[in-house]
């Protein structure tokens, strides 16, 4: 079995963002990313500050049951960029065999064939504020493969920090008009320790994003969301 | 054309709760309800405190365009209980002819044939804290008709104030295991004028609901959500 570097396995908790917001789920967070977003809120997955456990699919599943016991039927794989790990294929297979739903998030820069088997795929291309460059051909390929899957869901989710990011998101939305589109308020204060302060600030930013999009016909068919876990628990890891 | 009593037409704004949380939408709020929930947050639709404008479908559509101009492609019909108004049939037809998506919320106590044509139907049976009694036969009929619609969505959403409400929701979930299920934190302070105070209180209640459901295997496949508009704007009407 191919090994996977794992930073965290936790839950059950709620999925705080995106297409299945509110869903009860376990999280498996993999290490390593081909990007270096300026505002990455999971930099510990690639900056060397935390050490990954290198695990095979069977031991990840074992750990999921150890932590989650019988209290879950949904697993979310996040990163880093999970797409860089071919070993996830066996993990998905094992989970499916046990009747567990799966979700994943990736920026869409590297295709992984196991994406096809995931129930809910979130593609989150990174806007200009991240300082990353989108490879449009790779993204075209992703969307093309994902939209042909019967009985499975996918969506685009773009984190927005400023007006330039919104213009980028509009470009993505125009390019893939049939892909369900989510805009998410960026967390621009990753060092705030006080959940209450962060909460008020992020709800202000959320209000800004709502007012920008309500006044713009390009955003008539969009969902605008905050990160619920950040409103609840601030910048805390592993919740 | 059959007339419909209308309390508010507003938007575009976001849908703050349930299955299409975050969706940019216009709202049409109809008057009248066959229930009297103890904690009803829209009591002005039935308690006589505000006067409804009696409108036909054509003038509702006109008003939607007057307020929303070209800035919408989604309309949510809420109440009160919209199901008591046969006139909504023509409204749905007119909106569909213009390529506009529709959503509705009802407690599921009175069937309306036009439900079949609505893109996203939310059924929100009322738990014991409401002091209302569920008519299970009516609810069975609702779910049965709704789950046979191709290419349309529906879900159950139950507002939770206490543990007894959660037990009721579990009963509903067991009865309709294939219906997507949403639990929503009840707003138990409808008089608080200060959005910031209410926000902290409701997020505490949300955290309580999360911890109750995370520790209970009956809730493995559920989405737990707050009301985003209340976190943003408190008890304000028409946002
Ligand atoms: S793609 Fe995601 S994990 Fe990678 S650097 Fe960007 S935000 Fe961080
Ligand atoms: S069913 Fe809805 S509108 Fe009617 S009384 Fe209950 S909460 Fe209010």
XYZ file of C-alpha atoms and ligand atoms in Angstrom:
494
model
C 0.000 0.000 0.000
C 1.251 3.478 -0.890
C 1.856 5.642 2.152
C 0.254 9.007 2.910
C 1.712 11.739 5.157
C -0.978 12.682 7.667
C -0.953 15.791 9.857
C -4.237 15.413 11.683
C -7.141 13.005 12.012
C -9.988 14.515 14.011
C -13.727 14.626 14.499
C -16.561 14.078 14.389
C -17.154 17.789 13.930
C -18.994 19.929 11.408
C -17.692 20.848 7.975
C -17.481 24.606 8.399
C -17.475 25.691 4.763
C -18.438 25.086 1.165
C -20.888 22.782 -0.578
C -21.670 20.528 2.387
C -21.443 23.222 5.058
C -22.736 21.968 8.397
C -22.222 18.265 7.564
C -21.128 16.007 10.409
C -17.778 14.599 9.308
C -14.350 13.282 10.287
C -11.279 15.058 8.874
C -8.062 13.561 7.514
C -5.530 16.300 6.814
C -2.660 15.294 4.545
C 0.746 16.935 4.404
C 2.414 18.616 1.438
C 1.285 21.177 -1.110
C 2.498 22.296 -4.545
C 1.295 25.853 -3.721
C 2.468 28.434 -1.197
C -0.543 30.723 -0.800
C 0.331 33.968 0.973
C -2.618 33.546 3.356
C -2.582 29.734 3.710
C -4.414 28.797 6.913
C -2.885 25.302 6.831
C 0.748 26.247 6.316
C 1.699 23.710 8.998
C 0.949 21.036 6.378
C 3.955 22.119 4.302
C 6.217 24.580 6.185
C 7.930 21.962 8.343
C 6.514 23.323 11.610
C 4.625 20.074 12.295
C 5.715 16.527 11.566
C 3.475 14.252 9.499
C 2.848 10.615 10.411
C 3.426 8.482 7.319
C 0.496 6.040 7.212
C -1.095 3.546 4.850
C -4.824 3.500 4.083
C -5.556 0.681 6.550
C -4.012 2.494 9.501
C -5.786 5.734 8.587
C -9.100 3.881 8.622
C -8.152 2.288 11.947
C -7.341 5.693 13.419
C -10.641 7.100 12.107
C -12.548 4.413 14.005
C -10.400 4.868 17.086
C -11.254 8.580 17.223
C -14.732 8.530 15.702
C -15.970 5.137 16.964
C -19.454 4.592 15.485
C -20.144 8.331 15.394
C -19.511 9.054 11.715
C -20.558 8.145 8.192
C -18.723 10.929 6.316
C -15.001 11.623 5.911
C -13.422 14.790 4.513
C -9.899 14.683 3.125
C -8.152 18.027 3.232
C -4.611 19.348 3.083
C -2.332 20.702 1.925
C -3.208 19.395 -1.504
C -4.455 15.802 -1.136
C -4.245 15.320 -4.926
C -0.481 14.755 -4.714
C -0.959 11.428 -2.870
C -1.817 8.380 -5.024
C -2.230 6.349 -1.808
C -5.553 8.064 -1.180
C -7.053 5.765 -3.813
C -7.024 2.790 -1.408
C -8.327 4.956 1.423
C -11.362 5.981 -0.656
C -11.965 2.373 -1.629
C -11.858 1.166 1.969
C -14.209 3.902 3.118
C -16.629 3.226 0.297
C -16.655 -0.476 1.143
C -17.819 0.511 4.602
C -20.588 2.739 3.287
C -18.876 5.967 4.265
C -19.350 9.121 2.175
C -16.234 11.022 1.147
C -15.389 14.632 0.370
C -12.166 16.307 -0.699
C -10.841 19.786 -1.367
C -8.045 20.651 -3.785
C -6.967 23.731 -5.724
C -7.219 21.777 -8.985
C -3.567 22.051 -9.994
C -2.778 18.304 -10.144
C -5.235 15.670 -11.350
C -5.659 12.459 -9.326
C -7.682 9.615 -10.800
C -9.236 8.776 -7.414
C -11.144 12.101 -7.574
C -13.662 10.219 -9.729
C -14.731 8.112 -6.731
C -15.192 10.949 -4.243
C -18.795 11.889 -3.461
C -18.239 15.634 -3.067
C -15.266 17.335 -4.699
C -14.541 20.988 -3.979
C -12.187 22.704 -6.423
C -10.773 25.895 -4.945
C -8.693 27.807 -7.487
C -6.604 30.467 -5.788
C -7.237 34.167 -6.510
C -4.529 36.852 -7.046
C -4.180 37.687 -3.329
C -2.706 34.199 -2.825
C 0.159 35.195 -5.185
C -0.318 31.854 -7.001
C -0.918 31.450 -10.765
C -3.803 29.344 -12.078
C -2.989 26.702 -14.688
C -6.200 27.014 -16.722
C -5.603 23.916 -18.813
C -5.300 21.770 -15.699
C -8.434 23.358 -14.283
C -10.340 22.758 -17.552
C -9.392 19.112 -17.329
C -10.597 18.864 -13.705
C -13.979 20.422 -14.380
C -14.422 18.375 -17.508
C -13.771 15.092 -15.753
C -15.825 15.973 -12.687
C -18.925 17.185 -14.446
C -19.340 13.887 -16.239
C -19.702 11.808 -13.071
C -23.231 10.508 -12.490
C -24.626 10.741 -8.925
C -21.628 12.595 -7.575
C -21.316 16.280 -6.767
C -18.658 18.928 -7.233
C -18.381 22.662 -6.854
C -16.036 25.580 -7.239
C -15.132 27.550 -4.126
C -13.093 30.723 -4.212
C -11.767 32.508 -1.156
C -12.156 36.281 -1.500
C -9.991 38.911 0.183
C -10.470 41.914 -2.111
C -12.038 43.245 -5.320
C -9.278 41.828 -7.500
C -10.064 38.355 -6.117
C -13.714 38.907 -6.992
C -12.785 39.743 -10.593
C -10.765 36.534 -10.755
C -13.721 34.576 -9.377
C -15.981 36.137 -12.026
C -13.537 34.918 -14.693
C -13.702 31.381 -13.259
C -17.521 31.564 -13.083
C -17.735 32.697 -16.730
C -15.394 29.915 -17.843
C -17.397 27.184 -16.041
C -20.968 28.526 -16.037
C -22.522 25.176 -15.074
C -20.335 24.510 -12.055
C -22.027 25.383 -8.739
C -20.135 28.378 -7.368
C -19.311 29.287 -3.776
C -17.579 32.457 -2.612
C -16.003 32.364 0.827
C -14.814 35.215 3.019
C -11.045 35.093 3.436
C -9.665 35.014 6.970
C -7.121 37.868 6.934
C -6.158 37.569 10.585
C -4.559 34.191 11.250
C -2.824 35.390 14.428
C -5.853 36.673 16.401
C -6.155 34.455 19.472
C -9.502 35.760 20.702
C -12.403 34.010 18.939
C -14.854 36.834 19.774
C -12.729 39.568 18.162
C -12.094 37.479 15.063
C -15.807 36.659 14.813
C -16.898 40.298 14.670
C -14.177 41.140 12.172
C -14.985 38.209 9.874
C -18.719 38.922 9.955
C -17.890 42.485 8.861
C -15.855 41.072 5.984
C -18.731 38.707 5.178
C -21.103 41.663 5.043
C -18.734 43.431 2.657
C -18.641 40.382 0.363
C -22.438 40.142 0.422
C -22.885 43.792 -0.474
C -20.366 43.544 -3.362
C -22.079 40.508 -4.858
C -25.680 41.598 -4.320
C -25.017 44.681 -6.472
C -23.507 42.741 -9.373
C -25.566 40.719 -11.884
C -22.589 38.434 -12.594
C -23.224 36.972 -9.138
C -26.919 36.193 -9.483
C -26.358 32.468 -9.140
C -23.859 32.065 -6.356
C -23.680 31.033 -2.720
C -21.777 33.343 -0.358
C -20.576 31.736 2.852
C -18.412 32.353 5.899
C -16.303 29.683 7.628
C -18.525 28.477 10.474
C -15.714 26.795 12.420
C -13.772 30.074 12.483
C -16.838 31.975 13.747
C -17.196 29.345 16.484
C -13.654 28.489 17.424
C -11.403 31.161 15.905
C -7.987 30.133 14.633
C -7.849 26.908 16.663
C -6.448 23.842 14.879
C -8.148 20.420 14.951
C -11.790 21.416 15.515
C -55.801 35.351 -11.157
C -56.076 34.261 -7.530
C -54.753 36.840 -5.087
C -51.987 36.359 -2.519
C -51.541 38.387 0.692
C -47.947 39.661 0.720
C -46.145 41.066 3.748
C -42.727 41.779 2.287
C -40.867 41.606 -1.000
C -37.143 42.229 -0.534
C -33.672 41.460 -1.787
C -31.447 40.550 -3.359
C -29.878 39.198 -0.202
C -28.542 35.838 0.922
C -30.657 32.905 2.041
C -29.451 32.627 5.630
C -30.465 29.042 6.404
C -31.172 25.516 5.240
C -30.440 23.573 2.089
C -29.388 26.506 -0.096
C -27.714 28.513 2.654
C -25.742 31.431 1.224
C -27.722 31.547 -2.057
C -28.328 34.983 -3.560
C -32.101 35.339 -3.676
C -35.149 37.609 -3.550
C -37.766 36.953 -0.860
C -41.560 37.046 -1.124
C -43.130 36.680 2.311
C -46.797 35.708 2.305
C -49.306 36.349 5.084
C -51.305 33.826 7.076
C -50.455 30.592 8.849
C -52.415 27.580 10.115
C -49.921 27.250 12.997
C -49.158 29.461 16.015
C -45.640 28.407 17.028
C -44.685 29.695 20.457
C -41.368 31.023 19.137
C -42.517 32.098 15.648
C -40.023 34.656 14.285
C -42.517 35.768 11.623
C -45.570 36.284 13.823
C -46.211 39.577 11.999
C -47.402 37.430 9.072
C -50.424 36.269 11.064
C -50.898 38.255 14.311
C -52.442 41.307 12.666
C -49.557 43.612 13.616
C -48.706 44.280 9.957
C -51.084 44.663 7.035
C -50.631 42.470 3.949
C -50.929 43.845 0.425
C -53.271 41.579 -1.545
C -51.547 41.011 -4.902
C -51.858 38.803 -7.960
C -48.913 36.885 -9.431
C -48.287 39.485 -12.160
C -47.944 42.355 -9.710
C -45.675 40.303 -7.439
C -43.388 39.630 -10.400
C -43.491 43.326 -11.303
C -42.538 44.282 -7.746
C -39.695 41.720 -7.758
C -38.214 43.391 -10.837
C -38.789 46.859 -9.425
C -36.794 45.966 -6.288
C -34.339 43.438 -7.730
C -33.888 44.882 -11.260
C -31.586 42.483 -13.158
C -29.821 41.432 -9.969
C -31.490 38.098 -9.306
C -32.209 34.673 -10.776
C -33.587 32.983 -7.637
C -36.751 33.691 -5.622
C -37.625 32.275 -2.185
C -41.235 32.160 -1.065
C -41.628 32.177 2.688
C -44.318 32.947 5.222
C -46.325 32.319 7.243
C -47.249 29.121 5.488
C -47.197 29.753 1.720
C -48.949 26.409 1.111
C -52.324 27.943 2.019
C -52.303 30.143 -1.124
C -53.357 28.465 -4.405
C -52.464 31.719 -6.231
C -48.763 30.886 -5.853
C -49.188 28.417 -8.709
C -49.282 31.233 -11.290
C -46.386 32.996 -9.577
C -44.203 29.891 -9.904
C -45.223 29.509 -13.539
C -44.364 33.112 -14.377
C -41.001 32.881 -12.648
C -40.153 29.615 -14.366
C -41.024 31.113 -17.752
C -38.414 33.747 -17.040
C -35.774 31.185 -16.110
C -35.837 32.011 -12.415
C -35.182 29.313 -9.810
C -37.653 28.994 -6.949
C -37.506 27.834 -3.347
C -40.155 27.562 -0.655
C -40.429 26.696 3.012
C -43.494 25.199 4.716
C -44.163 23.128 7.821
C -45.805 20.412 5.697
C -49.260 20.618 7.267
C -51.215 21.472 4.074
C -50.360 20.086 0.642
C -50.295 22.435 -2.351
C -50.022 20.992 -5.835
C -47.674 23.773 -6.980
C -44.985 22.349 -4.631
C -44.210 19.919 -7.446
C -42.844 22.751 -9.598
C -40.596 24.338 -6.981
C -36.867 23.715 -7.410
C -35.987 23.534 -3.712
C -38.636 22.651 -1.134
C -37.813 22.843 2.568
C -40.213 21.011 4.878
C -39.847 22.198 8.453
C -41.990 20.138 10.837
C -42.304 21.876 14.201
C -40.832 20.266 17.350
C -42.526 20.137 20.803
C -41.160 23.528 21.940
C -43.393 25.148 19.301
C -46.446 23.701 21.134
C -47.773 22.525 17.757
C -48.791 18.926 16.909
C -47.465 17.189 13.793
C -49.995 15.558 11.463
C -47.867 12.580 10.421
C -50.175 11.454 7.635
C -49.969 14.853 5.970
C -46.210 14.822 6.365
C -45.951 11.304 4.883
C -47.894 12.518 1.873
C -45.560 15.533 1.443
C -42.370 13.500 1.573
C -43.828 10.861 -0.692
C -44.796 13.346 -3.383
C -41.576 15.339 -3.128
C -39.144 12.463 -3.289
C -40.539 11.312 -6.620
C -39.725 14.548 -8.468
C -36.859 14.177 -10.937
C -34.238 16.984 -11.013
C -35.728 18.854 -8.080
C -34.490 18.983 -4.512
C -36.100 18.897 -1.097
C -34.999 18.592 2.492
C -36.248 18.433 6.050
C -35.227 21.209 8.414
C -36.001 21.179 12.109
C -35.432 24.086 14.449
C -34.005 22.899 17.779
C -34.411 24.635 21.134
C -33.874 21.776 23.584
C -33.270 18.049 24.028
C -36.945 17.200 23.591
C -36.870 18.902 20.186
C -33.848 16.791 19.271
C -35.740 13.604 20.156
C -38.591 14.738 17.935
C -36.133 15.436 15.100
C -34.666 11.945 15.530
C -38.147 10.505 15.123
C -38.624 12.474 11.891
C -35.184 11.364 10.644
C -36.002 7.696 11.371
C -39.347 7.975 9.609
C -37.825 9.533 6.454
C -34.284 8.123 6.354
C -33.664 9.150 2.741
C -34.647 12.787 3.145
C -31.659 15.141 3.535
C -31.818 16.433 7.085
C -30.903 19.839 8.482
C -30.942 20.862 12.132
C -31.063 24.566 12.873
C -30.351 26.430 16.096
C -33.518 28.066 17.397
C -33.420 31.793 18.090
C -34.725 32.016 21.667
C -34.309 35.777 21.990
C -36.540 37.576 19.504
C -36.477 40.845 21.441
C -32.701 41.448 21.656
C -32.019 44.617 19.682
C -28.236 44.426 19.734
C -26.915 42.181 16.915
C -23.558 41.621 18.674
C -25.123 40.289 21.890
C -27.503 38.028 20.009
C -24.627 36.739 17.854
C -22.550 35.555 20.798
C -25.575 33.955 22.424
C -26.678 32.131 19.255
C -23.178 30.856 18.533
C -23.139 29.408 22.059
C -26.449 27.687 21.329
C -25.005 26.479 18.012
C -22.028 24.999 19.844
C -24.425 23.210 22.209
C -26.339 21.721 19.267
C -23.093 20.596 17.641
C -21.863 18.880 20.784
C -25.200 17.087 21.307
C -25.245 15.746 17.755
C -21.573 14.860 17.459
C -21.950 12.471 20.408
C -24.987 10.663 18.993
C -24.789 8.079 16.190
C -28.374 8.830 15.125
C -27.008 12.111 13.778
C -24.180 10.738 11.656
C -25.747 11.974 8.438
C -27.016 15.438 9.189
C -26.144 19.064 8.539
C -26.170 21.407 11.533
C -26.523 25.082 10.698
C -27.071 28.483 12.282
C -29.124 31.294 10.712
C -26.528 33.438 8.951
C -28.793 36.487 8.576
C -29.397 36.523 12.339
C -25.648 36.332 13.039
C -25.170 39.264 10.658
C -28.188 41.441 11.259
C -29.834 40.240 14.450
C -33.617 40.382 14.696
C -34.020 42.942 11.901
C -36.895 42.350 9.477
C -36.499 42.555 5.691
C -32.815 41.681 5.294
S -3.343 25.430 -1.895
Fe -4.311 25.332 0.144
S -2.860 24.187 1.461
Fe -1.743 24.787 -0.419
S -0.732 26.715 0.168
Fe -2.700 27.272 -0.808
S -4.181 27.459 0.889
Fe -2.357 26.350 1.672
S -45.321 27.536 10.993
Fe -43.760 29.107 10.671
S -44.917 31.028 10.246
Fe -46.385 29.529 11.099
S -46.426 30.021 13.293
Fe -44.881 28.373 12.995
S -42.920 29.445 12.728
Fe -44.574 30.966 12.446
